[in-house]
Amino acid sequence: MYRVFTALVLGLVLTGCSSLPDSLVSNNEKIVTDYGTWVNSAPEAISEVRLGGVIASITNLKTKTRLEIVNLPIAKDGKPDINVDPEGRYVAYVDGFIDPVTYAKGRLISVLGKPDGNETGKVGEYEYRFPVLNANGYHLWQIKETLIVHDEPLSMFPCRSLYCREVNYGPTTGHVVQSVE
């Protein structure tokens, strides 16, 4: 009975752990997940890349969609880390049509694909060399905001009986915690 209970609890705990979305899974053991490593390596040295970031622009072409992404480091579960500064930009091409309303500027995304050289473009008036990725998998993330309230009001009437009546005054503070889901 104890073993069954332990196995059940362990199964529930492991189910709650974050895992990589199916669209970002790769069989390649030498997959690169660091932007700096990808950009500073020889093109033939890297066969597959998994990166994340913030969508800067989206352009639907005739047969594919061009995503310009501002890179953010990703965790093992593929989620971009919103608590660090961006470190460069890259372009991901996705076959077919992607709706620009759903994949709007400012949304978080992770992509999986094969490197395909560089292309020159502009960021404002600045001439920029974008590393290019032909994406075969991608996942759109959401930022979840949780409000934590620190309710520590002062009480005018301390509770001294079964039927307490409290009149609270004083400041209430709190903060917002953001997480990627």
CSV table of C-alpha atoms in Angstrom, one decimal:
chain,number,residue,atom,x,y,z
A,1,MET,CA,0.0,0.0,0.0
A,2,TYR,CA,2.8,2.4,0.9
A,3,ARG,CA,4.5,1.8,-2.5
A,4,VAL,CA,1.3,2.5,-4.4
A,5,PHE,CA,0.8,5.7,-2.5
A,6,THR,CA,4.4,6.8,-3.0
A,7,ALA,CA,4.2,6.0,-6.7
A,8,LEU,CA,1.0,8.0,-7.0
A,9,VAL,CA,2.4,11.0,-5.2
A,10,LEU,CA,5.6,10.9,-7.2
A,11,GLY,CA,3.6,10.7,-10.5
A,12,LEU,CA,1.5,13.7,-9.5
A,13,VAL,CA,4.6,15.7,-8.6
A,14,LEU,CA,6.4,14.9,-11.8
A,15,THR,CA,3.3,15.7,-13.8
A,16,GLY,CA,3.5,19.2,-12.4
A,17,CYS,CA,7.0,19.8,-13.6
A,18,SER,CA,7.5,21.9,-16.7
A,19,SER,CA,8.6,20.2,-19.9
A,20,LEU,CA,9.5,21.2,-23.4
A,21,PRO,CA,6.5,21.7,-25.7
A,22,ASP,CA,6.2,19.0,-28.5
A,23,SER,CA,6.8,21.6,-31.2
A,24,LEU,CA,10.3,22.4,-29.7
A,25,VAL,CA,11.5,18.8,-29.1
A,26,SER,CA,14.5,17.6,-31.1
A,27,ASN,CA,16.4,14.4,-31.3
A,28,ASN,CA,19.6,16.3,-31.9
A,29,GLU,CA,21.9,15.9,-28.9
A,30,LYS,CA,24.1,18.8,-30.0
A,31,ILE,CA,21.3,21.4,-30.3
A,32,VAL,CA,22.4,24.9,-29.6
A,33,THR,CA,20.3,27.0,-27.2
A,34,ASP,CA,22.6,30.0,-26.7
A,35,TYR,CA,22.4,32.9,-29.1
A,36,GLY,CA,26.1,33.9,-28.6
A,37,THR,CA,27.3,30.3,-29.4
A,38,TRP,CA,25.2,30.2,-32.6
A,39,VAL,CA,26.3,33.6,-33.9
A,40,ASN,CA,30.0,33.1,-33.1
A,41,SER,CA,30.3,29.6,-34.5
A,42,ALA,CA,31.2,28.5,-38.0
A,43,PRO,CA,27.9,28.0,-40.0
A,44,GLU,CA,28.7,24.3,-40.8
A,45,ALA,CA,29.4,23.6,-37.1
A,46,ILE,CA,25.8,23.9,-36.0
A,47,SER,CA,23.0,21.8,-37.4
A,48,GLU,CA,20.0,22.8,-35.2
A,49,VAL,CA,19.1,25.8,-32.9
A,50,ARG,CA,16.4,26.4,-30.3
A,51,LEU,CA,16.1,30.0,-29.3
A,52,GLY,CA,13.5,32.3,-27.8
A,53,GLY,CA,12.6,35.9,-27.6
A,54,VAL,CA,10.2,38.7,-28.3
A,55,ILE,CA,8.6,39.2,-31.7
A,56,ALA,CA,9.9,42.6,-33.1
A,57,SER,CA,8.1,42.3,-36.5
A,58,ILE,CA,6.2,39.8,-38.6
A,59,THR,CA,6.0,39.8,-42.4
A,60,ASN,CA,3.9,37.4,-44.5
A,61,LEU,CA,5.6,36.6,-47.7
A,62,LYS,CA,4.2,34.6,-50.7
A,63,THR,CA,5.0,31.1,-49.3
A,64,LYS,CA,6.4,31.7,-45.8
A,65,THR,CA,6.4,34.1,-42.9
A,66,ARG,CA,9.4,36.1,-41.7
A,67,LEU,CA,9.6,36.7,-37.9
A,68,GLU,CA,12.2,39.2,-36.6
A,69,ILE,CA,12.9,38.2,-33.0
A,70,VAL,CA,14.8,40.0,-30.3
A,71,ASN,CA,16.6,37.2,-28.5
A,72,LEU,CA,16.1,36.3,-24.9
A,73,PRO,CA,17.9,33.4,-23.2
A,74,ILE,CA,15.7,30.3,-22.8
A,75,ALA,CA,15.4,27.8,-19.9
A,76,LYS,CA,15.5,24.0,-20.3
A,77,ASP,CA,11.7,24.0,-20.8
A,78,GLY,CA,12.1,26.4,-23.8
A,79,LYS,CA,10.6,29.5,-22.0
A,80,PRO,CA,12.2,32.8,-22.6
A,81,ASP,CA,13.6,34.5,-19.5
A,82,ILE,CA,11.9,37.8,-19.2
A,83,ASN,CA,14.1,38.9,-16.3
A,84,VAL,CA,17.3,39.4,-18.4
A,85,ASP,CA,18.2,42.0,-21.1
A,86,PRO,CA,17.9,41.0,-24.7
A,87,GLU,CA,21.1,40.0,-26.5
A,88,GLY,CA,20.8,40.5,-30.3
A,89,ARG,CA,18.2,39.8,-33.0
A,90,TYR,CA,17.6,37.0,-35.5
A,91,VAL,CA,15.2,36.2,-38.2
A,92,ALA,CA,13.1,33.0,-38.3
A,93,TYR,CA,11.3,31.9,-41.5
A,94,VAL,CA,8.3,29.7,-41.0
A,95,ASP,CA,6.6,27.9,-43.9
A,96,GLY,CA,3.1,29.0,-44.7
A,97,PHE,CA,1.0,31.8,-43.2
A,98,ILE,CA,1.1,33.0,-39.6
A,99,ASP,CA,-1.6,35.4,-38.5
A,100,PRO,CA,0.1,38.7,-37.5
A,101,VAL,CA,-2.6,39.4,-34.9
A,102,THR,CA,-1.9,36.2,-33.0
A,103,TYR,CA,1.8,36.5,-33.4
A,104,ALA,CA,1.9,40.3,-32.8
A,105,LYS,CA,4.8,42.5,-31.9
A,106,GLY,CA,5.8,42.1,-28.3
A,107,ARG,CA,4.7,38.4,-27.9
A,108,LEU,CA,7.1,35.8,-26.5
A,109,ILE,CA,8.0,33.0,-28.8
A,110,SER,CA,10.5,30.1,-28.9
A,111,VAL,CA,11.6,28.5,-32.3
A,112,LEU,CA,13.4,25.4,-33.3
A,113,GLY,CA,15.1,25.1,-36.7
A,114,LYS,CA,18.2,24.9,-38.9
A,115,PRO,CA,20.6,27.9,-39.4
A,116,ASP,CA,20.6,29.4,-42.9
A,117,GLY,CA,23.3,32.0,-43.0
A,118,ASN,CA,22.7,35.7,-42.6
A,119,GLU,CA,20.7,38.5,-44.2
A,120,THR,CA,21.1,42.3,-44.0
A,121,GLY,CA,18.2,44.5,-42.9
A,122,LYS,CA,17.5,47.6,-40.9
A,123,VAL,CA,16.5,48.3,-37.3
A,124,GLY,CA,15.3,51.8,-37.7
A,125,GLU,CA,17.9,53.5,-39.8
A,126,TYR,CA,20.7,51.2,-38.5
A,127,GLU,CA,22.1,48.5,-40.9
A,128,TYR,CA,21.9,45.2,-39.1
A,129,ARG,CA,23.2,41.7,-40.0
A,130,PHE,CA,20.5,39.1,-38.9
A,131,PRO,CA,21.4,35.5,-38.4
A,132,VAL,CA,18.7,33.4,-40.2
A,133,LEU,CA,16.9,30.3,-38.9
A,134,ASN,CA,14.5,28.1,-41.0
A,135,ALA,CA,12.0,27.2,-38.3
A,136,ASN,CA,10.4,23.8,-38.3
A,137,GLY,CA,8.8,24.2,-34.8
A,138,TYR,CA,7.7,27.2,-32.8
A,139,HIS,CA,5.7,27.9,-29.6
A,140,LEU,CA,4.0,31.1,-28.5
A,141,TRP,CA,4.1,31.9,-24.8
A,142,GLN,CA,2.0,34.1,-22.5
A,143,ILE,CA,3.0,36.2,-19.6
A,144,LYS,CA,0.9,35.5,-16.5
A,145,GLU,CA,0.7,38.2,-13.9
A,146,THR,CA,-0.1,37.3,-10.3
A,147,LEU,CA,-0.9,40.0,-7.7
A,148,ILE,CA,0.6,39.4,-4.3
A,149,VAL,CA,-1.1,41.6,-1.7
A,150,HIS,CA,0.6,42.3,1.7
A,151,ASP,CA,-2.5,43.1,3.8
A,152,GLU,CA,-1.2,44.2,7.1
A,153,PRO,CA,-3.7,46.8,8.3
A,154,LEU,CA,-3.8,48.1,11.8
A,155,SER,CA,-6.8,47.1,13.8
A,156,MET,CA,-8.8,49.5,15.9
A,157,PHE,CA,-10.7,46.9,17.9
A,158,PRO,CA,-8.7,43.8,18.9
A,159,CYS,CA,-10.6,40.6,18.8
A,160,ARG,CA,-11.5,39.5,22.4
A,161,SER,CA,-14.6,37.4,21.9
A,162,LEU,CA,-16.3,34.9,19.7
A,163,TYR,CA,-18.0,37.6,17.6
A,164,CYS,CA,-15.2,39.9,16.6
A,165,ARG,CA,-15.8,43.2,14.8
A,166,GLU,CA,-12.7,44.6,13.1
A,167,VAL,CA,-12.3,48.0,11.7
A,168,ASN,CA,-9.1,48.1,9.6
A,169,TYR,CA,-7.2,51.2,8.6
A,170,GLY,CA,-3.8,51.7,7.2
A,171,PRO,CA,-2.0,51.0,4.0
A,172,THR,CA,-2.1,47.8,2.0
A,173,THR,CA,0.9,47.1,-0.2
A,174,GLY,CA,1.6,44.5,-2.8
A,175,HIS,CA,3.5,43.6,-6.0
A,176,VAL,CA,3.0,41.9,-9.3
A,177,VAL,CA,4.9,38.7,-10.2
A,178,GLN,CA,5.3,37.9,-13.9
A,179,SER,CA,5.9,34.4,-15.1
A,180,VAL,CA,5.9,32.8,-18.6
A,181,GLU,CA,3.3,30.1,-19.3
